[in-house]
Coordinates of C-alpha atoms in Angstrom, one line a residue:
M1 CA 20.8 1.8 23.4
T2 CA 19.1 -0.9 21.3
T3 CA 19.3 -3.5 22.0
M4 CA 20.1 -6.1 18.8
I5 CA 18.7 -9.6 18.0
S6 CA 21.3 -12.3 18.0
S7 CA 22.5 -15.6 16.5
V8 CA 22.7 -18.5 18.3
S9 CA 25.2 -21.6 17.9
A10 CA 23.6 -24.8 16.6
S11 CA 24.1 -26.6 20.4
A12 CA 22.2 -23.7 22.0
S13 CA 18.1 -24.4 22.8
V14 CA 16.0 -22.4 19.9
L15 CA 13.3 -21.5 22.6
S16 CA 13.7 -21.5 26.4
A17 CA 11.6 -20.5 29.8
K18 CA 13.3 -19.8 32.9
G19 CA 11.1 -19.7 36.3
I20 CA 8.4 -18.3 34.3
G21 CA 5.3 -17.5 36.2
K22 CA 1.9 -15.8 35.2
T23 CA -0.4 -14.4 37.3
Y24 CA -3.8 -12.8 37.2
T25 CA -5.9 -10.8 39.5
Q26 CA -9.8 -11.4 39.4
G27 CA -11.2 -8.8 41.6
P28 CA -9.7 -9.6 45.3
Q29 CA -8.3 -12.7 44.4
V30 CA -4.8 -13.5 42.7
V31 CA -4.8 -16.4 40.7
D32 CA -1.3 -18.2 40.0
V33 CA -1.7 -19.6 36.2
L34 CA 2.0 -20.5 35.8
K35 CA 4.6 -21.4 38.6
G36 CA 8.0 -21.1 37.8
I37 CA 8.5 -23.1 34.6
D38 CA 11.5 -24.4 33.3
F39 CA 11.1 -25.8 29.8
S40 CA 13.8 -25.5 26.9
V41 CA 13.4 -27.3 23.1
G42 CA 16.7 -28.0 20.8
R43 CA 16.8 -28.0 17.4
G44 CA 14.9 -30.5 15.1
E45 CA 13.0 -31.8 18.5
R46 CA 9.0 -31.7 18.8
V47 CA 8.1 -31.4 21.9
A48 CA 4.2 -31.9 23.2
I49 CA 2.6 -30.1 26.5
I50 CA -0.6 -31.8 27.5
G51 CA -3.0 -30.6 30.3
T52 CA -6.3 -30.0 30.8
S53 CA -8.8 -27.3 29.7
G54 CA -8.2 -24.3 31.8
S55 CA -4.5 -25.4 33.0
G56 CA -2.9 -22.3 31.4
K57 CA -1.7 -24.5 28.0
S58 CA -2.5 -21.8 25.7
T59 CA -1.2 -19.0 28.2
L60 CA 2.2 -20.9 28.5
L61 CA 2.4 -21.0 24.5
N62 CA 1.5 -17.6 24.4
L63 CA 4.4 -16.5 26.8
L64 CA 7.0 -18.9 24.9
G65 CA 5.7 -17.0 21.2
G66 CA 6.7 -13.5 23.1
L67 CA 2.6 -12.6 22.4
D68 CA 2.5 -12.1 26.2
T69 CA 5.0 -11.4 29.1
P70 CA 5.5 -13.0 32.0
S71 CA 4.9 -11.8 35.3
S72 CA 8.1 -13.5 36.5
G73 CA 10.7 -15.1 34.9
E74 CA 12.3 -15.1 31.4
V75 CA 11.3 -16.5 28.1
T76 CA 14.6 -16.8 25.4
V77 CA 14.4 -17.3 21.8
L78 CA 17.8 -17.9 19.7
G79 CA 19.7 -16.9 22.1
Q80 CA 17.8 -13.6 23.0
S81 CA 15.9 -12.9 26.0
L82 CA 12.6 -11.7 24.9
N83 CA 12.8 -9.5 27.9
N84 CA 15.3 -7.3 26.7
L85 CA 13.3 -6.5 23.3
S86 CA 10.6 -3.7 22.5
E87 CA 7.3 -4.8 21.1
R88 CA 8.6 -4.0 18.0
Q89 CA 11.6 -6.1 18.3
R90 CA 9.4 -8.9 19.4
G91 CA 7.6 -9.0 16.8
K92 CA 10.2 -8.5 14.4
L93 CA 11.9 -11.9 15.9
R94 CA 8.2 -13.5 16.0
N95 CA 8.1 -13.2 12.4
S96 CA 11.4 -14.6 11.4
S97 CA 11.9 -17.4 13.9
I98 CA 8.6 -18.3 15.2
G99 CA 5.9 -19.9 13.5
F100 CA 2.1 -20.2 15.1
V101 CA -0.6 -22.7 14.2
Y102 CA -3.6 -22.7 16.0
Q103 CA -7.1 -25.1 16.4
F104 CA -9.1 -22.5 14.3
H105 CA -6.2 -21.9 11.8
H106 CA -7.0 -18.3 11.6
L107 CA -6.3 -17.3 8.4
L108 CA -8.0 -14.6 6.4
P109 CA -11.1 -15.2 4.9
E110 CA -11.4 -12.9 2.2
F111 CA -7.9 -14.3 0.6
T112 CA -6.6 -16.8 -0.9
A113 CA -4.4 -19.9 0.3
L114 CA -1.6 -18.4 -1.9
E115 CA -2.2 -14.9 -0.4
N116 CA -2.2 -16.2 3.0
V117 CA 0.8 -17.9 2.9
A118 CA 2.8 -15.3 1.2
M119 CA 1.4 -12.7 4.1
P120 CA 4.2 -13.1 6.3
L121 CA 6.7 -12.6 3.9
L122 CA 5.4 -9.4 2.4
I123 CA 4.9 -8.5 5.8
G124 CA 8.4 -8.9 6.3
K125 CA 9.3 -6.6 3.0
V126 CA 9.7 -9.7 0.4
K127 CA 9.0 -9.0 -3.2
C128 CA 5.8 -9.9 -4.1
A129 CA 7.0 -12.6 -6.9
E130 CA 9.3 -14.0 -5.1
A131 CA 6.5 -14.4 -1.9
N132 CA 4.1 -15.7 -4.4
A133 CA 6.8 -18.2 -5.6
K134 CA 7.6 -19.5 -2.3
A135 CA 4.4 -19.7 -1.4
Q136 CA 3.2 -21.9 -4.2
A137 CA 6.1 -24.2 -3.5
L138 CA 5.1 -24.5 0.3
L139 CA 1.3 -25.0 -0.8
D140 CA 3.0 -27.7 -3.3
R141 CA 5.1 -29.3 -0.1
V142 CA 1.7 -30.0 2.1
G143 CA -0.4 -31.3 -0.7
L144 CA -2.1 -28.6 -2.0
K145 CA -0.8 -28.0 -5.5
T146 CA -3.8 -27.3 -7.0
R147 CA -6.1 -25.6 -4.4
S148 CA -3.7 -22.3 -4.2
S149 CA -6.6 -20.1 -5.8
H150 CA -9.0 -21.6 -3.1
R151 CA -10.1 -19.3 -0.1
P152 CA -10.7 -21.1 3.2
S153 CA -14.5 -21.5 2.9
E154 CA -13.5 -23.7 -0.4
L155 CA -11.3 -26.0 2.0
S156 CA -12.0 -29.1 4.2
G157 CA -10.8 -28.6 7.9
G158 CA -7.6 -30.5 7.2
E159 CA -6.7 -28.3 4.1
R160 CA -6.8 -25.1 6.0
Q161 CA -5.1 -26.6 8.8
R162 CA -2.2 -27.8 5.9
V163 CA -2.9 -23.9 4.7
A164 CA -2.1 -22.5 8.1
I165 CA 1.0 -24.9 8.6
A166 CA 2.7 -23.5 5.1
R167 CA 2.4 -20.1 6.5
A168 CA 4.0 -20.8 9.6
L169 CA 6.5 -22.1 7.9
A170 CA 6.9 -19.2 5.2
C171 CA 9.8 -17.1 6.8
E172 CA 11.7 -20.5 7.5
P173 CA 11.0 -20.3 11.4
E174 CA 13.6 -22.3 13.9
C175 CA 10.5 -23.3 16.1
V176 CA 6.9 -23.7 15.1
L177 CA 4.3 -23.3 18.3
M178 CA 0.9 -25.1 17.6
D179 CA -2.1 -24.9 19.8
E180 CA -4.8 -27.7 19.5
P181 CA -3.8 -28.1 15.8
T182 CA -5.9 -31.5 15.1
G183 CA -8.5 -30.3 18.0
N184 CA -11.3 -29.7 15.5
L185 CA -10.2 -32.5 12.7
D186 CA -11.6 -35.7 12.4
Q187 CA -9.0 -39.0 13.4
D188 CA -7.8 -39.2 9.4
S189 CA -7.1 -35.6 9.0
A190 CA -5.3 -35.3 12.8
D191 CA -3.2 -38.3 11.3
A192 CA -2.3 -36.7 8.2
I193 CA -1.5 -33.2 9.7
H194 CA 0.7 -35.6 11.9
N195 CA 2.8 -37.3 9.2
L196 CA 2.9 -33.8 7.6
M197 CA 4.6 -32.2 11.1
K198 CA 6.8 -34.9 11.1
E199 CA 8.0 -34.8 7.8
L200 CA 8.5 -31.5 8.1
N201 CA 10.6 -31.6 11.1
S202 CA 12.8 -34.3 9.4
E203 CA 13.4 -32.7 6.1
L204 CA 13.9 -28.8 7.4
G205 CA 14.9 -29.5 11.1
T206 CA 12.3 -27.3 12.2
S207 CA 11.2 -27.8 16.2
F208 CA 7.9 -28.2 16.9
I209 CA 5.8 -27.3 20.3
V210 CA 2.3 -29.0 20.4
V211 CA -0.3 -28.0 22.7
T212 CA -2.8 -30.8 22.7
H213 CA -4.9 -32.6 25.0
D214 CA -5.1 -35.5 22.7
G215 CA -2.6 -37.8 23.9
R216 CA -2.2 -40.0 21.3
L217 CA -0.8 -37.1 19.3
A218 CA 1.2 -36.5 22.7
Q219 CA 3.1 -39.7 22.3
K220 CA 4.3 -39.3 19.1
M221 CA 6.4 -36.6 19.7
D222 CA 10.2 -36.7 20.8
R223 CA 9.3 -35.5 24.5
Q224 CA 5.9 -35.0 26.5
Y225 CA 5.3 -32.7 28.9
L226 CA 2.1 -32.5 31.6
L227 CA 0.9 -28.8 32.9
S228 CA -1.3 -29.4 36.0
N229 CA -1.6 -26.8 38.8
G230 CA 0.4 -24.5 37.4
E231 CA 3.5 -26.7 37.5
L232 CA 5.3 -28.7 33.8
Q233 CA 6.4 -32.0 34.5
D234 CA 8.3 -34.0 32.1
V235 CA 6.1 -37.5 31.5
T236 CA 8.0 -38.8 28.4
E237 CA 9.1 -42.0 30.4
K238 CA 5.8 -42.8 32.3
E239 CA 2.5 -44.1 31.1
P240 CA 0.1 -42.2 28.5
V241 CA -1.7 -39.7 30.0
Q242 CA -5.4 -39.5 29.8
V243 CA -6.5 -36.2 29.2
V244 CA -9.8 -34.8 29.4
S245 CA -10.6 -31.9 27.1
A246 CA -14.0 -30.3 29.0

């Protein structure tokens, strides 16, 4: 029987994890990277996950986004368990409901900014003219109105990240997952990306989950979690945590 992708009520979590575990085998050794993690994000929330390099932050983000499968536990997106979906269905749900922004933007170098932003819409079978118009509107929104015909190599680091954010928003996702989005930027560019994220969050109601080792960025989010020894701890009400990236 085919599993249908369901909608979610306004009061439900956009994305949640229950008892998430991830184990890798390295020769005779079994490594528990994540241990029974419970986590959720509501509509319009901005959440930071901090931790040292190698703590499993990117692994957790990949599980939350359905790019990888947990060894145990369950991830739910818009009320639908990813455990019950085929790979094709997970891909469809990702494209329509989850946006991704990475430290190294992952823009396609041979395409312009406009073409990169339009790509998820074209994959979703939106007509070319409509996809291009929406992509241009998003580029306008992130301050790149006059840069739409430029390729990634012709853009600054901050501009490339803004293109990546526009691309992540193209399909109007409920939640955007960001992996070290300011890791390669200077402080001014990093502040600009945060301000843009805050504006989009306020205006569009998009939820953001930001994985970062930048304690300064994390403190600007609504909630902060520390990932350490495979476990996730809510540190929102505690003193800022200093995290070393290397």
